[in-house]
Coordinates of C-alpha atoms and ligand atoms in Angstrom, one line a residue:
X589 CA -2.4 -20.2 -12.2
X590 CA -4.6 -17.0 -12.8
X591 CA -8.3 -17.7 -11.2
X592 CA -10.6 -15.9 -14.1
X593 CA -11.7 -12.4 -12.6
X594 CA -15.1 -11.5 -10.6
X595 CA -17.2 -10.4 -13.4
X596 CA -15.6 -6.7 -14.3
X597 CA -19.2 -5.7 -14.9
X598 CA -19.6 -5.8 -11.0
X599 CA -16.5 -4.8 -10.2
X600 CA -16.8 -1.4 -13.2
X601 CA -19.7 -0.7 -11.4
X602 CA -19.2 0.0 -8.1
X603 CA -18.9 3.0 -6.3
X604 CA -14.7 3.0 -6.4
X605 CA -14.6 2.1 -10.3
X606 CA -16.7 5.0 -11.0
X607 CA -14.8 7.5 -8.7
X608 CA -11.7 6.2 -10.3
X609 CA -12.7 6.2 -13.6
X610 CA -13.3 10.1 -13.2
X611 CA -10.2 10.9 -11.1
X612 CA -7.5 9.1 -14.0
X613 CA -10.1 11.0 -16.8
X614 CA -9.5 14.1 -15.5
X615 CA -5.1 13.4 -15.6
X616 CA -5.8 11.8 -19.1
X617 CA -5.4 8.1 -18.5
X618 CA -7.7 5.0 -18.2
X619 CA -8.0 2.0 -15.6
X620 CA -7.3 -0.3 -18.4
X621 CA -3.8 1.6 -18.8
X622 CA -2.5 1.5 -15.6
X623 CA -3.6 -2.1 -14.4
X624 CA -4.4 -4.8 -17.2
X625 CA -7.8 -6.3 -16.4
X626 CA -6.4 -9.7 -16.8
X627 CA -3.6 -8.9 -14.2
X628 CA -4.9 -10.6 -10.6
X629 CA -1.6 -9.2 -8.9
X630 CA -2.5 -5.5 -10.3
X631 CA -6.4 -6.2 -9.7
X632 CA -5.6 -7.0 -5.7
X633 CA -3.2 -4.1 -5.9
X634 CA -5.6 -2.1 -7.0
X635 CA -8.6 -3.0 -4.9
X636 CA -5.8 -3.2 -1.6
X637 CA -4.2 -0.2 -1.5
X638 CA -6.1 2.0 -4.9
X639 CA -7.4 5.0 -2.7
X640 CA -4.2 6.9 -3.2
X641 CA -5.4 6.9 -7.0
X642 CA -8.7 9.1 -6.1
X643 CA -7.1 11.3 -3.7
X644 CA -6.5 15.6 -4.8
X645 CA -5.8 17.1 -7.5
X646 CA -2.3 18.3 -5.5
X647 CA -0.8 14.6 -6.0
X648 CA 0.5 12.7 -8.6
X649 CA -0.8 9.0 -8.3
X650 CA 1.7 6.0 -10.2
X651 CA 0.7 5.5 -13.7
X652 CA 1.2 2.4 -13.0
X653 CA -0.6 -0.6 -10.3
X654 CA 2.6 -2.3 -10.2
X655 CA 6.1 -0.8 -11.1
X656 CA 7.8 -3.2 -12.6
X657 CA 11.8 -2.1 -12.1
X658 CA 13.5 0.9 -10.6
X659 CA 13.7 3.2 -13.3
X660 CA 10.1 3.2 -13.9
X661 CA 10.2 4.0 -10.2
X662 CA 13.0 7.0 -10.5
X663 CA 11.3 8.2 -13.6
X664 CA 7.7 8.6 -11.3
X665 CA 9.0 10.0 -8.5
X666 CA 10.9 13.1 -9.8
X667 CA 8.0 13.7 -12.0
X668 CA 6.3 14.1 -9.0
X669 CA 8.4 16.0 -6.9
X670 CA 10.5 14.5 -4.0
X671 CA 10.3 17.0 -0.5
X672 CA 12.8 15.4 2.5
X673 CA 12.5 16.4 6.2
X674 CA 14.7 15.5 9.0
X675 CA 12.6 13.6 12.0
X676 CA 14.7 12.6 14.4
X677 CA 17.9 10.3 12.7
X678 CA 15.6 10.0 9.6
X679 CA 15.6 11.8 7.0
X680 CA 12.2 11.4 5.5
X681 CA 10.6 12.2 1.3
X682 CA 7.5 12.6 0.5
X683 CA 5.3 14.1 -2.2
X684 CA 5.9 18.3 -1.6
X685 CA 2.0 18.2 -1.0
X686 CA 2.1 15.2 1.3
X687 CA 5.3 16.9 3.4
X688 CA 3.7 20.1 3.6
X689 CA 0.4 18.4 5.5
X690 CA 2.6 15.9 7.1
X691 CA 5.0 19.0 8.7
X692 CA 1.4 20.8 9.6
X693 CA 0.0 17.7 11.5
X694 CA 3.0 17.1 13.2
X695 CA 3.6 20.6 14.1
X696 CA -0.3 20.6 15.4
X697 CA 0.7 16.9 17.4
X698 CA 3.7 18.9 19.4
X699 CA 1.6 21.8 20.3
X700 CA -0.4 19.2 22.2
X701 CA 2.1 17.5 24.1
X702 CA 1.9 14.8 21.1
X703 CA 4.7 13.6 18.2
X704 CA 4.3 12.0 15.2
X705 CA 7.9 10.1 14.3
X706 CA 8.4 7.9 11.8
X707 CA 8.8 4.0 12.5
X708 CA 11.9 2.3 11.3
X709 CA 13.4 5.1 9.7
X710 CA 13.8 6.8 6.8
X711 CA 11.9 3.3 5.8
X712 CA 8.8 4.9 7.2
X713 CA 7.9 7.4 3.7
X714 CA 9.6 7.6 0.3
X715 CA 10.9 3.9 -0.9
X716 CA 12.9 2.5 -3.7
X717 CA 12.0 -0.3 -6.2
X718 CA 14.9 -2.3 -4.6
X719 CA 12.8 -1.4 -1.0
X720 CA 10.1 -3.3 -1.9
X721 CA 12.1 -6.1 -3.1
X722 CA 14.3 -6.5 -0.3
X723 CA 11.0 -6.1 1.7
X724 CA 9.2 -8.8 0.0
X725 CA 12.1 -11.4 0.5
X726 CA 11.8 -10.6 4.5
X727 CA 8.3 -12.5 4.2
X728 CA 8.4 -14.3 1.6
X729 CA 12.3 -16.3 2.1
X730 CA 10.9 -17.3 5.7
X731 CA 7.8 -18.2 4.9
X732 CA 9.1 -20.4 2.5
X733 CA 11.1 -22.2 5.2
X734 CA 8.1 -22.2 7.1
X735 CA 6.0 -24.0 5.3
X736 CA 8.2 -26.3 3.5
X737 CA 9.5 -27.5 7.7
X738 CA 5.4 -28.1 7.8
X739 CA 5.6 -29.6 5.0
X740 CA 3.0 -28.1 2.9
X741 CA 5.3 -27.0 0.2
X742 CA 7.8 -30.0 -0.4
X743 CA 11.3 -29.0 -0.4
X744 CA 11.6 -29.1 -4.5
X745 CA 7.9 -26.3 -4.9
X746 CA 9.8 -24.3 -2.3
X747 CA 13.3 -24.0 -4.5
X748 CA 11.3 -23.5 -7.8
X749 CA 9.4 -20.5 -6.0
X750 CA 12.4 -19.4 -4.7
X751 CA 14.3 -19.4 -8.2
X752 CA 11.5 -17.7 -9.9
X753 CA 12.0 -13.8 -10.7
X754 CA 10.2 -12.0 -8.1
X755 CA 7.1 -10.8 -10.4
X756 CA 6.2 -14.3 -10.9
X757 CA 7.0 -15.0 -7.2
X758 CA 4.2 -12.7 -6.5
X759 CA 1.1 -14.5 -8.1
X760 CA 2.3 -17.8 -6.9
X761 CA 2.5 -16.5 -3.4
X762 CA -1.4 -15.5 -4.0
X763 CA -2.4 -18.7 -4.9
X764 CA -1.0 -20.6 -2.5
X765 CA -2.8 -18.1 0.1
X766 CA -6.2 -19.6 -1.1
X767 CA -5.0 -22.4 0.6
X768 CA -4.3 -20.9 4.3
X769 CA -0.3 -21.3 3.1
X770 CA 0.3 -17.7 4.2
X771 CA 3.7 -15.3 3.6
X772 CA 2.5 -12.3 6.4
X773 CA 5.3 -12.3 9.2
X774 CA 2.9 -13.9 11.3
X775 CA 2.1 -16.2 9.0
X776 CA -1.4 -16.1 9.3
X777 CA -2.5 -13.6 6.7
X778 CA -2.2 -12.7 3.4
X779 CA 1.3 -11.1 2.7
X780 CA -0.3 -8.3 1.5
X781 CA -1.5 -7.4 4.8
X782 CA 1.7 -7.1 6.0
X783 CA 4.1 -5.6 3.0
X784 CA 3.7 -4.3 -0.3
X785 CA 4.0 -6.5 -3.4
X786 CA 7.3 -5.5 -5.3
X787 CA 6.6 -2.2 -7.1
X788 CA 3.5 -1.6 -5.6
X789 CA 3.7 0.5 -2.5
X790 CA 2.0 3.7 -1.7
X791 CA 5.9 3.8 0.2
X792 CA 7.1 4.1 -3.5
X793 CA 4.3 6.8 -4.4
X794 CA 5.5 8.9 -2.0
X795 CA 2.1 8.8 -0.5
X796 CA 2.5 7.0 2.6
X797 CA 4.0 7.0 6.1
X798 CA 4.3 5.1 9.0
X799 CA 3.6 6.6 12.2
X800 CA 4.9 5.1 15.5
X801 CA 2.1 7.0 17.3
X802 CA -0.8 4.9 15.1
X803 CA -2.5 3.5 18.4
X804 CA -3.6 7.2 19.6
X805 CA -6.7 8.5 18.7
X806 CA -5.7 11.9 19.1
X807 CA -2.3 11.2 16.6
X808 CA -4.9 9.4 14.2
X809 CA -7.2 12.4 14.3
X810 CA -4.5 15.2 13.3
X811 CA -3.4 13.2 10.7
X812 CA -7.2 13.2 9.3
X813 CA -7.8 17.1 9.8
X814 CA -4.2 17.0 7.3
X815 CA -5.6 15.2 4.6
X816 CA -4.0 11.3 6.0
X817 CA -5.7 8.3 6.3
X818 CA -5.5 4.5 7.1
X819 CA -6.6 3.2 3.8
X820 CA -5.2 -0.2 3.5
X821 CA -7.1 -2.6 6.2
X822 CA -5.3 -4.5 9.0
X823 CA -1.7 -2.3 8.1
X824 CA -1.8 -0.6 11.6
X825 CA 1.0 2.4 11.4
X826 CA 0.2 2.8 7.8
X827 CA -1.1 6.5 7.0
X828 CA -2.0 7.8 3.7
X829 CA -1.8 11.3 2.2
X830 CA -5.2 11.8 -0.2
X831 CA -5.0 16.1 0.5
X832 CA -9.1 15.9 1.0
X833 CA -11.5 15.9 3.9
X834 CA -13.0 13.0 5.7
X835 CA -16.0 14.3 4.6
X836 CA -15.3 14.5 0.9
X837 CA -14.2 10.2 0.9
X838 CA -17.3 8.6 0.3
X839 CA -17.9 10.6 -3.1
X840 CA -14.3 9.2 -4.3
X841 CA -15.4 6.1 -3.6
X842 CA -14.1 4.8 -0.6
X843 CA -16.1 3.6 2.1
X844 CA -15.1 3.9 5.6
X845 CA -14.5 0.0 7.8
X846 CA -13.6 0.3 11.6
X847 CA -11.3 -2.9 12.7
X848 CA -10.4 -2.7 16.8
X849 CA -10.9 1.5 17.0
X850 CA -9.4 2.2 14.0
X851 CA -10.7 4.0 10.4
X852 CA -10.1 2.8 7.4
X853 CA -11.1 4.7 4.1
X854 CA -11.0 1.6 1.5
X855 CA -11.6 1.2 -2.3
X856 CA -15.4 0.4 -1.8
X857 CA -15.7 -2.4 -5.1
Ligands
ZN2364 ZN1 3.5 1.7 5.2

């Protein structure tokens, strides 16, 4: 079940729309091209984690809200350029543009008695199609237990989600989260707080890491002066590379929220 939209006038109209129409003018394409108006999983997509669509010039943003298999995934990301570095036991890929601030903020962080290391691995940047599937099934298959033990999903809804393919898993999971039946590993937010949908992470744009350090201010403030930002709310460690300066965020649009301490540049629609 597909709720109808907000009204698109509102939404075409606000300060990220406008930004965003601009920023995919300027590389050619359209909003309408790379998420379907009458798409609610590429809408929230979109509105949840769309900053790394305004960010510099020096990145290549998906042409695409939501990937929808994993050669549309390989095809993106050597079109834009895959740069590894060795952290610790990870070996890490980013976007060259995002590495190159990344290395620079770290190397800043060490000067200063600081680190920045990547949590859970190699996990913590550049990630596969099959990445964000695997990672979706780590919320979704136990939430799905969780709720049908409840009883709020009888046993027979909770095998027919389970069977479904994973793109229509996706909107279903949505729905039900209007109704407090929640997939986040604590259960008690949306999903999308707490992992990307399927072929929809900044992880798979190359654009994001996640930083053990996230709860220092010091850490959180490098990372800013490098061009990364927290721009998807409540998704603590989560850092993204938009190559600008705090200063320059408002006029792409975003509009800053601070939850316990934190910043968060977000799609302001
Ligand atoms: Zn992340």
């Amino acid at each position: 079940m597909v709720e109808p939209n907000e009204p698109l006038s509102a939404a075409s109209q606000s300060p990220f729309y406008l930004a965003l129409e601009s920023a995919l003018a300027r590389r050619g394409t359209t909003i309408e091209a790379i998420c379907p108006p009458d798409d609610q999983v590429a809408q929230r997509v979109l509105h949840d984690y769309g900053a790394m669509f305004v960010g510099s010039e020096d990145i290549l943003p998906p042409p695409l809200c939501v990937f929808a298999n994993e050669d549309q995934v390989s095809r993106f990301q050597k079109a834009a350029g895959r740069a590894a570095a060795t952290i610790g036991d990870a070996v890490i890929e980013l976007q060259p543009a995002a590495m190159t601030a990344f290395l620079k903020a770290r190397a800043a962080a060490r000067a200063n008695g600081l680190d920045i290391s990547p949590r859970d691995g190699a996990e913590a940047a550049r990630r596969s199609y099959a990445d964000t599937v695997r990672l979706w099934n780590s919320r979704f298959l136990p939430g799905l237990i969780h709720w049908a033990g409840l009883e709020r999903l009888t046993a027979e809804a909770a095998e027919r989600l389970r069977a479904l393919p994973v793109v229509e898993q996706v909107p279903e999971v949505l729905e039900l989260e209007k109704a407090e039946i929640f997939f986040s590993k604590c259960l008690s937010k949306s999903v999308l707080y707490s992992i990307a949908a399927p072929g929809t992470s900044q992880h798979i744009a190359m654009l994001a890491f996640d930083a053990n350090e996230f709860r220092d201010e010091r850490v959180r403030e490098i990372l800013a002066r490098f061009g990364w930002f927290q721009t998807v709310l409540s998704d603590l460690p989560h850092f993204t590379f938009l190559g600008l300066a705090e200063a320059e965020l408002p006029a792409r649009g975003l509009k800053s929220v601070d939850v316990d301490g934190q910043r968060f540049w977000i799609p302001d629609v």
